XYZ file of C-alpha atoms in Angstrom:
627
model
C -114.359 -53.800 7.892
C -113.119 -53.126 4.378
C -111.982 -55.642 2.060
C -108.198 -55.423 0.960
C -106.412 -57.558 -1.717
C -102.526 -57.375 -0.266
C -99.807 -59.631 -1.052
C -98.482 -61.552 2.170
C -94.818 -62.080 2.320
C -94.487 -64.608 5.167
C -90.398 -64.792 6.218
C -90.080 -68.277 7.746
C -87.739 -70.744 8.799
C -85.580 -68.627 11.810
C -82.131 -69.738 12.570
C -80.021 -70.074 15.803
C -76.417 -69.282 15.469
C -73.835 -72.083 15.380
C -72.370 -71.038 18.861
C -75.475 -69.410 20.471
C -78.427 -70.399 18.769
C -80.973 -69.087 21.611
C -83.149 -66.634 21.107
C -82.165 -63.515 23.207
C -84.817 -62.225 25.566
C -85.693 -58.842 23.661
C -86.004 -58.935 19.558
C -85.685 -55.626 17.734
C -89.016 -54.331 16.414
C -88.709 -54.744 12.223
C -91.170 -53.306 10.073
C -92.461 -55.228 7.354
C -90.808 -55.328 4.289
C -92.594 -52.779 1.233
C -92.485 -55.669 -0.980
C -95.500 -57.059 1.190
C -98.296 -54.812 -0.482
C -96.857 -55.094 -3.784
C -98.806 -57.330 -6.549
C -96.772 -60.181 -8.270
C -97.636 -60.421 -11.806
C -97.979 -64.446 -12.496
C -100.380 -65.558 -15.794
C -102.267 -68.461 -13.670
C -103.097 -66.376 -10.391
C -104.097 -62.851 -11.664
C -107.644 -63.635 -10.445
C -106.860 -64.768 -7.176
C -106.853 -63.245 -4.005
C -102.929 -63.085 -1.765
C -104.247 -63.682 1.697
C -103.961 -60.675 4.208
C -101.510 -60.584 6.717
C -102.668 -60.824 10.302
C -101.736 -58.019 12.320
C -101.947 -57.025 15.430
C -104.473 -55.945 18.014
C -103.732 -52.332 17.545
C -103.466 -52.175 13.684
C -106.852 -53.598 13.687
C -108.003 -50.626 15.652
C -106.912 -48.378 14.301
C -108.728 -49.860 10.257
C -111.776 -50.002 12.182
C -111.646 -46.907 14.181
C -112.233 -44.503 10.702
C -116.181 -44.608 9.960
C -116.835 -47.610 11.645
C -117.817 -48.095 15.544
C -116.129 -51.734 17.216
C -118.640 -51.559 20.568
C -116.348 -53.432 23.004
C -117.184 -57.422 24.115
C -118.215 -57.881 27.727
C -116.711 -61.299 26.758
C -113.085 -61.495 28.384
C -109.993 -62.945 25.560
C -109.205 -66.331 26.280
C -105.071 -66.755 27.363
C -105.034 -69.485 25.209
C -105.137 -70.211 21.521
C -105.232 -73.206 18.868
C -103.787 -73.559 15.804
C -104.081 -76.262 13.265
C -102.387 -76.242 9.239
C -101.698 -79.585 6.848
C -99.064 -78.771 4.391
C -98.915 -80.963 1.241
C -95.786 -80.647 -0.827
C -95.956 -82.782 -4.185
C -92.921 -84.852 -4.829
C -91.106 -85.158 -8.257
C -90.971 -88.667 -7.486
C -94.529 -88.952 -7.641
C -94.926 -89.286 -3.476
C -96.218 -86.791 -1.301
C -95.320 -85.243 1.635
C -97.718 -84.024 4.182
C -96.878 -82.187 7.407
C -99.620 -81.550 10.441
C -99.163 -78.791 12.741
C -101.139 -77.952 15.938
C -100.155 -75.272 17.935
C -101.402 -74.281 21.633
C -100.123 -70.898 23.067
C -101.224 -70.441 26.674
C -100.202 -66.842 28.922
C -98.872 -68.257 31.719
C -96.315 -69.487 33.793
C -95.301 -73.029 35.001
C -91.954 -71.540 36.484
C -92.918 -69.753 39.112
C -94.854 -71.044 42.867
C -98.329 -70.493 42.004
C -100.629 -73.448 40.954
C -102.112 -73.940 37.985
C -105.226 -76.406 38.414
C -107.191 -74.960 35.089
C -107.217 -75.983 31.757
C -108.622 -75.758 28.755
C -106.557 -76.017 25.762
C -103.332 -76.949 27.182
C -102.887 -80.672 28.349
C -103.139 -81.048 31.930
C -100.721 -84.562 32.011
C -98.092 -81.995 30.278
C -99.165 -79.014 32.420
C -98.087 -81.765 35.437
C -94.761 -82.873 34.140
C -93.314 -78.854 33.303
C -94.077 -77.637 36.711
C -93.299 -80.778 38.619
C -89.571 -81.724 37.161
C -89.247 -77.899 36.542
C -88.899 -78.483 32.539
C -88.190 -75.503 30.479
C -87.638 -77.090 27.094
C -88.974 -80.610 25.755
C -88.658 -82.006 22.821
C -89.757 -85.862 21.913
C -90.465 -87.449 18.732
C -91.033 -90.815 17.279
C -90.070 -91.897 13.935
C -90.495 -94.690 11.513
C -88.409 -94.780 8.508
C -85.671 -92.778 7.483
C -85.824 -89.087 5.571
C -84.233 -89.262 2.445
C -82.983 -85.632 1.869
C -81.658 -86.234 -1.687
C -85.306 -87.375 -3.167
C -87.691 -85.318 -0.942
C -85.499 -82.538 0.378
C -85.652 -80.861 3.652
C -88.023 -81.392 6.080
C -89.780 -78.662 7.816
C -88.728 -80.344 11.301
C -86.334 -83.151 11.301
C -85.991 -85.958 13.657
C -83.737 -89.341 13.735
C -85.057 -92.927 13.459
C -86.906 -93.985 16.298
C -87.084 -92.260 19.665
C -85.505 -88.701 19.910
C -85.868 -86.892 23.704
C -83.964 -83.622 24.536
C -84.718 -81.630 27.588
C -83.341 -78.187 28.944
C -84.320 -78.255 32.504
C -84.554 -74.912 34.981
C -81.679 -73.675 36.509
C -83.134 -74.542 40.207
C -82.894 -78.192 39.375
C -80.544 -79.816 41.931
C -80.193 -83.354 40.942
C -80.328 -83.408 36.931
C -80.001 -87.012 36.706
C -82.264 -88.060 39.287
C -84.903 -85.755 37.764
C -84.099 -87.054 34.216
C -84.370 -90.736 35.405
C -87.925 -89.978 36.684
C -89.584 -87.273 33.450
C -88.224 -90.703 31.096
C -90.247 -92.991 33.254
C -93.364 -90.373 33.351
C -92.951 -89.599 29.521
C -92.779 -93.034 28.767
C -96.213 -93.497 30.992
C -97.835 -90.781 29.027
C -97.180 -91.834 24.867
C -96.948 -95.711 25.611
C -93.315 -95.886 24.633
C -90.201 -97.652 26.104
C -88.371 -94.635 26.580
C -87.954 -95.905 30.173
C -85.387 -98.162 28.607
C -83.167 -94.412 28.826
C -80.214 -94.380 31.064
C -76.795 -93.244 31.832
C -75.609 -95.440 29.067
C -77.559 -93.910 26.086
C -77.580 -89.868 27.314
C -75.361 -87.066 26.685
C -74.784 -83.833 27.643
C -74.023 -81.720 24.688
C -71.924 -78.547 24.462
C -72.447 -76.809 22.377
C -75.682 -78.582 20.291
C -79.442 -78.367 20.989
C -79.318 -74.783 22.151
C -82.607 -73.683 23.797
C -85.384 -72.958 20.679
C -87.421 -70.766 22.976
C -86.555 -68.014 25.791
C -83.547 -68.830 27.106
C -80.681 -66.865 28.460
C -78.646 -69.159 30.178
C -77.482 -71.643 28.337
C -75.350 -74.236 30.395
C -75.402 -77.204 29.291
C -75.449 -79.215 32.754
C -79.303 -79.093 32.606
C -79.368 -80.490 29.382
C -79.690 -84.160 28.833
C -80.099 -85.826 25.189
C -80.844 -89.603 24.666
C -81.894 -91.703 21.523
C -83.280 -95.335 20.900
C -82.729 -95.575 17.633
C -84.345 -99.000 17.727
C -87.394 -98.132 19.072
C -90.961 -99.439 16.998
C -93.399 -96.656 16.208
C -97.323 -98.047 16.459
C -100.994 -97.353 17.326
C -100.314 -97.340 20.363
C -97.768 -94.453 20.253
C -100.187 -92.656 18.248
C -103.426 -92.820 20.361
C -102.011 -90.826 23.161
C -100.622 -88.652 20.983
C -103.498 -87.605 19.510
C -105.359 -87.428 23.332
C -103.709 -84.626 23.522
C -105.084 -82.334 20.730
C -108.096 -80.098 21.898
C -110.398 -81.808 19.375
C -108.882 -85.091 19.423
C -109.094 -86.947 16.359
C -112.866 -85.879 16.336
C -112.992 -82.401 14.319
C -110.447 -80.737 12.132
C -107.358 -81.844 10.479
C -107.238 -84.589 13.158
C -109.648 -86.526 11.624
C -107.520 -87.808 8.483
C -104.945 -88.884 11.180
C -106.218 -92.732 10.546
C -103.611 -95.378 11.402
C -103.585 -98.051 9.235
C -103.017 -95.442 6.309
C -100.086 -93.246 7.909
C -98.282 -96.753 8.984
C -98.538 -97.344 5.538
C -96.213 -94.904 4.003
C -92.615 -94.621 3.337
C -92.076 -92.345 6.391
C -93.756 -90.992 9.674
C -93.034 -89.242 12.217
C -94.800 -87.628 15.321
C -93.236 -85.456 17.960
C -94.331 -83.048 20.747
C -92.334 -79.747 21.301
C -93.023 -77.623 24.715
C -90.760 -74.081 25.306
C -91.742 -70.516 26.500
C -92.511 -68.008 23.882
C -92.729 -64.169 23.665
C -96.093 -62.685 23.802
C -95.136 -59.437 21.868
C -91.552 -58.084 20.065
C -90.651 -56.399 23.561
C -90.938 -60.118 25.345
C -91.915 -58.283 28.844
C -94.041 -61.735 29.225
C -93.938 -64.726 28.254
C -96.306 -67.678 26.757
C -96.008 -71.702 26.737
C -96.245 -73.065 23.113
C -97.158 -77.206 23.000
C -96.583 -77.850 19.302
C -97.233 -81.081 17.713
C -96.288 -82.578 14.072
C -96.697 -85.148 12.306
C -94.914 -85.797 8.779
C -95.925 -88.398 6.405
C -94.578 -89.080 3.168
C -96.547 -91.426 1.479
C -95.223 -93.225 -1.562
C -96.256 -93.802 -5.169
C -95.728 -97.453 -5.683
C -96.088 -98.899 -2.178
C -99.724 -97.224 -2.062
C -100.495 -99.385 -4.821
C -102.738 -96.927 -6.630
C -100.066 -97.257 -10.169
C -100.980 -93.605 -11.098
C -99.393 -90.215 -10.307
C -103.081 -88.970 -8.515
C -103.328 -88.086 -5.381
C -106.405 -86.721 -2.965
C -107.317 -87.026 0.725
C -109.425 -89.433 0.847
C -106.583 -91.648 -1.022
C -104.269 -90.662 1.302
C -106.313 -90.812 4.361
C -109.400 -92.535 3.596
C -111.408 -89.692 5.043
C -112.037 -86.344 3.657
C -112.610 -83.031 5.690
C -116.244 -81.608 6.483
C -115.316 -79.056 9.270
C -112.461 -77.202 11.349
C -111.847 -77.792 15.022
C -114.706 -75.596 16.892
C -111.692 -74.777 19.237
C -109.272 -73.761 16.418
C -108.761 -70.161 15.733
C -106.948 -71.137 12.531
C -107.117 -74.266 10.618
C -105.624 -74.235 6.991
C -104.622 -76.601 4.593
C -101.304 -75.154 2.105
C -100.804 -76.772 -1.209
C -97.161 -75.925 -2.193
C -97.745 -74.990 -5.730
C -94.119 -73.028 -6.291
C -93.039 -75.341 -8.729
C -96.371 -75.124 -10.340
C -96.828 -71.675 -11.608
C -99.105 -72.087 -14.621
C -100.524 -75.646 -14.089
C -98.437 -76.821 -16.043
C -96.774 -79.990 -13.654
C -100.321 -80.774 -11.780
C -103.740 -79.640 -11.457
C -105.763 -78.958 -8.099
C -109.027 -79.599 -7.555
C -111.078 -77.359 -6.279
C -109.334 -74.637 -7.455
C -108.766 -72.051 -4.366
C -108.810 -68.393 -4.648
C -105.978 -67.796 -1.925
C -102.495 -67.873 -2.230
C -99.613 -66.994 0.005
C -96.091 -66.953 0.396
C -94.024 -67.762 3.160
C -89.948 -68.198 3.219
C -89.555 -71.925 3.848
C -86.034 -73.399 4.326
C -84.140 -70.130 2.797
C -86.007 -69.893 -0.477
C -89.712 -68.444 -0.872
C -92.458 -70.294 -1.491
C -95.764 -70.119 -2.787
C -98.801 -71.962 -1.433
C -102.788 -72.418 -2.293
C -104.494 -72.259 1.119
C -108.029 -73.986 2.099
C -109.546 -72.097 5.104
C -111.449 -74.734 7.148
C -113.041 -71.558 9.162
C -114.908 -70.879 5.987
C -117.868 -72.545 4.764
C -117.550 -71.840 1.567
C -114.568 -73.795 1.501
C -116.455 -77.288 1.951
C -118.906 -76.548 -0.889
C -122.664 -77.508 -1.656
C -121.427 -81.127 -0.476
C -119.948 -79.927 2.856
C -117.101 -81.687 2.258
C -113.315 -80.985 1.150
C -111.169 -83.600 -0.945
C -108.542 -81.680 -2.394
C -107.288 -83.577 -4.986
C -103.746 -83.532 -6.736
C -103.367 -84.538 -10.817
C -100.217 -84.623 -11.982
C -99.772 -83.752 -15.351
C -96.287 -84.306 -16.407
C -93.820 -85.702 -15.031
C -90.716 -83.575 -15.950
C -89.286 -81.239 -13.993
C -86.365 -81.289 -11.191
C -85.639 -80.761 -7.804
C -83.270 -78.183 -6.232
C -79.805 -80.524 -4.410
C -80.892 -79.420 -0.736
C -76.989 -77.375 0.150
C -76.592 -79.619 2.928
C -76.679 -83.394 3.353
C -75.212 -86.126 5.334
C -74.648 -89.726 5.642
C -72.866 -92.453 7.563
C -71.841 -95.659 7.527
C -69.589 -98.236 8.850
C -65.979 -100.094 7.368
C -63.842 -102.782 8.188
C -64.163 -106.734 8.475
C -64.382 -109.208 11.254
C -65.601 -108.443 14.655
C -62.516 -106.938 16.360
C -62.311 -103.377 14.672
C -64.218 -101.385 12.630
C -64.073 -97.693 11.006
C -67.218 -94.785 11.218
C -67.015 -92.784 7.942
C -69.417 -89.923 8.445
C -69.873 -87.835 5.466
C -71.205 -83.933 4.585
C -72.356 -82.529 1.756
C -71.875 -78.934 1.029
C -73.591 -78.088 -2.194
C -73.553 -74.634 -2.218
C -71.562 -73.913 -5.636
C -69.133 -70.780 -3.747
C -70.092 -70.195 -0.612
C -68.587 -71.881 2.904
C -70.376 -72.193 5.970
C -69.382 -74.294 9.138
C -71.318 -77.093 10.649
C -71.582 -78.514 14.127
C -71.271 -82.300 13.963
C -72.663 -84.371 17.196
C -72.206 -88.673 17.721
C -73.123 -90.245 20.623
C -70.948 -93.792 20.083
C -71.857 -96.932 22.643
C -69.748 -97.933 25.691
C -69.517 -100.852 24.026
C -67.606 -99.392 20.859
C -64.204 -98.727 22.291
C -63.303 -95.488 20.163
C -59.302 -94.858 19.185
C -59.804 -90.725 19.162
C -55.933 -90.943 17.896
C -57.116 -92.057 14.740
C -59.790 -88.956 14.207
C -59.620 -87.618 10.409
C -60.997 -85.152 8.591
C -60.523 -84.304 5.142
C -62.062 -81.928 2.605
C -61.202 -82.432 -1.147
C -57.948 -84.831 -0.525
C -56.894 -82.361 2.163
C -56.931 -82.213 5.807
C -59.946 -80.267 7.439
C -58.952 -79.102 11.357
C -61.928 -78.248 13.137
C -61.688 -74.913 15.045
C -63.366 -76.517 17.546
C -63.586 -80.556 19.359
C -65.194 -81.647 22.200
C -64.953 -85.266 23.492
C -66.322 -86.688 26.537
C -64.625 -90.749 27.000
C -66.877 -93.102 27.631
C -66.948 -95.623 30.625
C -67.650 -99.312 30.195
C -71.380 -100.074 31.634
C -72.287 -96.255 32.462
C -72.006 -93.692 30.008
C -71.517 -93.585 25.838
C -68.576 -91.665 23.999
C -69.482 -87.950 23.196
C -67.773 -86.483 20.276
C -68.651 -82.637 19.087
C -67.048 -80.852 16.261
C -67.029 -77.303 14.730
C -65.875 -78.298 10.876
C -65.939 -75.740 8.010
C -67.500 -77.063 5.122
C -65.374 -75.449 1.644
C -68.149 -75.175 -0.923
C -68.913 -77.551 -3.589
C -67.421 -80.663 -1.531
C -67.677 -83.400 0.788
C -66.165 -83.872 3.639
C -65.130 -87.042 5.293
C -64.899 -87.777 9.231
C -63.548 -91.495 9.887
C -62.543 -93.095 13.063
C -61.692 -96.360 14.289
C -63.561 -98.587 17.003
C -63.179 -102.220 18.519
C -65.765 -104.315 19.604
C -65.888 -105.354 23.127
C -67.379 -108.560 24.507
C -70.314 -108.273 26.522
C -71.575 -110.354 29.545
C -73.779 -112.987 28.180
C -76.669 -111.303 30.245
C -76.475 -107.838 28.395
C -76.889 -109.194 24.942
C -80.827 -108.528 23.230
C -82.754 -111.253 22.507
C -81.917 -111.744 18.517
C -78.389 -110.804 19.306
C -77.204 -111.967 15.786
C -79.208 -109.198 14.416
C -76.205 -106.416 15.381
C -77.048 -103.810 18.160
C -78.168 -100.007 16.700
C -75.909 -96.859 17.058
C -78.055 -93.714 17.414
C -77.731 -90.912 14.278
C -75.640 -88.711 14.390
C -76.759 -84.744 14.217
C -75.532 -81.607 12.069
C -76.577 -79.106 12.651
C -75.090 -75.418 10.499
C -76.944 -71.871 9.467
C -77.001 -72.179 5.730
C -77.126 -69.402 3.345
C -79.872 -67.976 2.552
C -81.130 -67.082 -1.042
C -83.772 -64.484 0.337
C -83.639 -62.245 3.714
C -85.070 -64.302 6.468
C -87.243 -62.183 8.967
C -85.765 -61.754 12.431
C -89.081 -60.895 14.620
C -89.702 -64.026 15.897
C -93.375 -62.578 16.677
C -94.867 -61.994 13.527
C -97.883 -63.977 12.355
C -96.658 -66.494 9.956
C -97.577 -70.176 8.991
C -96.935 -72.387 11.788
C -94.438 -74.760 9.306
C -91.919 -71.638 9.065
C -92.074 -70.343 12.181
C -90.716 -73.552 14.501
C -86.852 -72.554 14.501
C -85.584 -69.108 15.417
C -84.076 -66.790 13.197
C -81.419 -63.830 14.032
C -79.391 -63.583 11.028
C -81.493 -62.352 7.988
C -78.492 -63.790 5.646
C -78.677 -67.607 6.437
C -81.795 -70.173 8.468
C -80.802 -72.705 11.003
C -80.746 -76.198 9.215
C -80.298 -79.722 11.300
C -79.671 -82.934 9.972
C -79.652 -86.659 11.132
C -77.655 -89.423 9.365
C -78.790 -93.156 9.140
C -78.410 -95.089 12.372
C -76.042 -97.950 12.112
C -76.368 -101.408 12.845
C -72.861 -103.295 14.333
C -72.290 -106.640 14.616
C -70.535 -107.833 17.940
C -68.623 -110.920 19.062
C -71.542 -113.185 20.151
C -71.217 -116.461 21.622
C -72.981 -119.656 20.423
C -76.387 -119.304 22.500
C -77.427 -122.671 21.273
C -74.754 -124.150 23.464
C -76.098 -123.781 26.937
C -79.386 -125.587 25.159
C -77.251 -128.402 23.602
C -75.401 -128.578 27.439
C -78.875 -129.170 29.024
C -80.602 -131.469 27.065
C -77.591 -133.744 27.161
C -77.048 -133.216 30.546
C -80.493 -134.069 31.213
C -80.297 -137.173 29.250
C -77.355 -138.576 31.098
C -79.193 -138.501 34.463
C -82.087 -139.909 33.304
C -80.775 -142.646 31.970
C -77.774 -143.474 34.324
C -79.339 -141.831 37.746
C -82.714 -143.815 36.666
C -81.393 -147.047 36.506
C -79.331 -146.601 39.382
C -82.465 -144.943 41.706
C -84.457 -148.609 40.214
C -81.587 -151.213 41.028
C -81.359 -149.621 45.097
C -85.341 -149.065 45.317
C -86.607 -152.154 43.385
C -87.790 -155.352 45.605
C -88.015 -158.926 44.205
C -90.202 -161.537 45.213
C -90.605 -165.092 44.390
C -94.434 -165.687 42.566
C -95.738 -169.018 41.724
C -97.158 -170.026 37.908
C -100.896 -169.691 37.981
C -102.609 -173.132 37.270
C -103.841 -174.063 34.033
C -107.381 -174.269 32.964
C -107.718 -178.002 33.176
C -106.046 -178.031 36.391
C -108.608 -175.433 38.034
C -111.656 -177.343 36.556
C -110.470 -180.424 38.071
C -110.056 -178.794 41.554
C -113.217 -177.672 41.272
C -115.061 -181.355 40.309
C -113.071 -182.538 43.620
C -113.997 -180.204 45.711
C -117.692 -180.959 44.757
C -116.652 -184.195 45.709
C -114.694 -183.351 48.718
C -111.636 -184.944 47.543
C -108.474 -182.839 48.288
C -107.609 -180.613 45.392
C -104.380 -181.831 43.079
């Protein structure tokens, strides 16, 4: 093989369309761009190495095929393949954000009648639950904390507070809700969760949000079923299974920093698990299962306690990194040093000679990549603890062009008001979003009094969806196409009342208020660079999760705060205060009355004196009659 020094250009972050944001079943073939051999002239990096782009099976063929003889293995390709990357992203703030991928792709087919009884990458448990509730899509995550978009910008994949579950079932499914209420008590089996707590009350059937990420033609939304539990508690136990399911477990590779007591410990985590059916090639004439599973952590500055702006691995995880997974075809660790040029912001240590760049969230990026396949990587030491120094602290972060947050008006505990607001901070340019809520039975919306308004104006959406709710069986559904005018906010209020539950329905620590799910925008934002349409390319797994077809804007979904109501709630202390005075009263009255009919009296003599029995005992030694 000969040794080339190319410049990568890695197009990331794909896209769905607002109204059909599936990927079709056959992508165009795109070359890649010239600009991908061409040298970028940067002071700090001229003596490293751009890492090559992978290609494909045939490129490499035809490299090796001029002087140099590839003898054939006897050895068969495995149909499956692992994937493992960390991402660490230094925050302005000081905090860090670091996002685990792990990837499985296996060539074959859950749909159809045959069996599949091996496995060797893929998770049998998940293998299972596909083929037996005929799953095409599933997405779950679990999340503690809430993303603040404004300090640490976008994520690479977003998800609400606490329990998220969305699930595009196959088109053979008969009974969708019976086959719903059964995967929620499986899943909930499988990751230790409460997520069979999901009913008709808490899921929706969207119409035109959560569009299939994988293959997908058909796109009707009666096998789709979405649910929240916005108040569900994210813990070991949660984790454990989750990390079961890796190849390598937590024994080898990345998986080994994933240490509990430190990622509980952070400002914000999040783990999720997302199964869908891939294309093998840009013609898509088969097809592959992907399992990919992420977890984000953003730890913080000042709750870690450390009182400097320093971070490494072993701070961050208490563990440092001595060797990839053995199973792992890739495992890479990217340092995003974009904002870093020259060195002048932070210093790495060790240095690495690799960079690449990959088109993350509509701008491009440029990272410092760690190959764990490499032992040169680990050093004389055999060990890897990158390690982060800032060096000033000056510098500022790009306004993320869309944002969103929502909270609740009004006083007393008859009515209230939702004010949902959006954030367009693109400076000229307009682009519509797609707003979803999922509202309680127990919040009785007025739709009459539905507003929205865009700088003092009036904002009709081109297009509303609303589903009523009904009390005790399903929640309200709201969905609404809304064009966002740039440079503005835009403000979505309606009003609610409070209904009175039965005193068996309330939680235990009713005063505490009962939790209203997020609520979820999602929009295809502009795009500063061309975004890469071939969904097939080799890329880094963190920019390659949502597809792309537009080249001009990337598919970009939000999730508000959840909300916390407060409802009418009776005195609970008065059934207490009703029983321990009832109980009083018939102990005391019933008790003396049970004594008075029960008791018998008798008539009982005084016992003698002491005198009087010594004397009766002197006469009876005389045999006198006693007195």
């Amino acid at each position: 093989m000969r040794n080339y020094s190319v410049f990568a250009v890695t197009d990331g972050q794909d896209s769905p369309s607002v109204s059909t944001p599936h990927v079709a079943t056959q992508n165009t073939p795109q070359t890649a761009p010239e600009t991908a051999e061409r040298t970028v002239e940067q002071p700090a990096v001229q003596d490293r190495q751009w890492e090559a782009t992978h290609g494909d099976a045939a490129a490499v063929k035809q490299d090796t095929s001029d002087g140099v003889h590839v003898v054939p293995s006897p050895v068969p390709h495995p149909s499956d393949d692992f994937q493992e990357e960390l991402v660490l992203r230094p925050l302005h703030s000081g905090d860090i954000y670091a996002s685990f991928q792990f990837r499985v792709r296996w060539d074959t087919d859950f749909t159809r009648g045959n069996k599949v009884s091996h496995y060797r990458l893929f998770p049998k448990s998940l293998g299972h639950v596909i083929s037996k509730f005929s799953v095409r899509e599933l997405h779950i995550s679990f999340t503690q904390g809430y993303w603040r978009t404004m300090q640490w910008g976008q994520p690479f994949l977003p998800s609400p507070p606490g329990a998220e579950l969305w699930v595009w079932f196959q088109d053979s499914v008969t009974d969708v809700d019976g086959t719903w209420r059964e995967l929620t008590n499986v899943l909930s089996g499988i990751f230790c969760a409460s997520l069979n707590f999901i009913d008709s009350t808490n899921t929706v059937q969207p119409s035109a949000s959560f569009k299939p990420l994988g293959i997908g033609n058909v796109t009707d939304h009666r096998f789709l079923r979405y649910a929240t539990l916005p108040r569900e508690i994210v813990c070991t136990e949660n984790l454990t299974p989750w990390k079961k399911l890796l190849p390598c477990g937590s024994k080898a590779g990345l998986a080994v920093l994933l240490k509990s007591e430190k990622l509980f410990h952070s400002s914000f985590h999040s783990q999720a698990v997302h199964i869908r059916p891939v294309c093998q090639d840009w013609q898509c004439k088969t097809t592959s299962w992907e399992l990919r599973q992420t977890m984000n952590v953003v730890f913080d500055l000042h709750t870690s306690g450390q009182g400097k702006r320093e971070w490494s691995l072993f701070k961050m995880f208490s563990r440092t990194l001595t060797e990839a997974c053995p199973l792992a075809s890739s495992s890479k660790i990217y340092i995003d040093i974009t904002d870093n040029p020259q060195g002048e912001q932070f210093e790495l240590s060790p240095p690495s000679p690799l960079l690449s760049q990959a088109v993350v969230m509509g701008d491009r990026r440029t990272f410092s990549v760690y190959d764990l396949t490499q032992q040169t990587t680990f050093g004389t030491t055999r060990s890897l603890n990158v390690l982060i120094r800032w060096k000033s602290s000056e510098g500022h972060m790009l306004r993320p062009l869309l944002h969103a947050e929502r909270y609740v008006a009004g006083y007393g505990l008859q009515t209230g008001e939702i004010h949902t607001l959006m954030y367009n901070n693109h400076p000229y340019r307009s682009f519509p979003v797609l707003l979803l809520d999922s509202v309680p039975w127990y919040l009785r919306l007025y739709i009459h009094t539905l507003t929205v308004t865009s700088k003092g104006k009036s904002n009709n959406p081109s297009y509303i969806h609303y589903q009523p709710s009904k009390d005790r069986v399903r929640p309200h559904l709201l969905e609404m196409l809304i064009q966002l005018p740039p440079n503005s906010v835009t403000e979505v209020t309606v009003q609610f009342e409070r209904a009175l539950l039965k005193w068996t329905e309330y939680t235990p620590d009713p005063n505490h208020g009962f939790y209203v799910g997020s609520s979820v925008v999602s929009s295809l934002v502009p795009s500063i660079v061309a975004m890469d349409t071939n969904s097939t390319q080799e890329r880094p797994l963190f920019s390659s999760f949502f597809p792309c077809k537009e080249e001009s804007s990337y598919f970009v979904r939000v999730y508000t705060e959840p909300l916390l109501v407060n409802l009418p709630t009776p005195d609970f202390s008065m059934p207490y205060n009703v029983i321990c005075l009832t109980c009083t009263v018939v102990a005391v009255g019933y008790g003396s009355l049970y004594n008075l009919l029960t008791r018998s009296f008798q008539i009982e003599e005084p016992s003698p004196g002491l005198a009087k029995r010594l004397a009766n005992i002197i006469r009876k030694i005389r045999g006198v009659p006693p007195l």
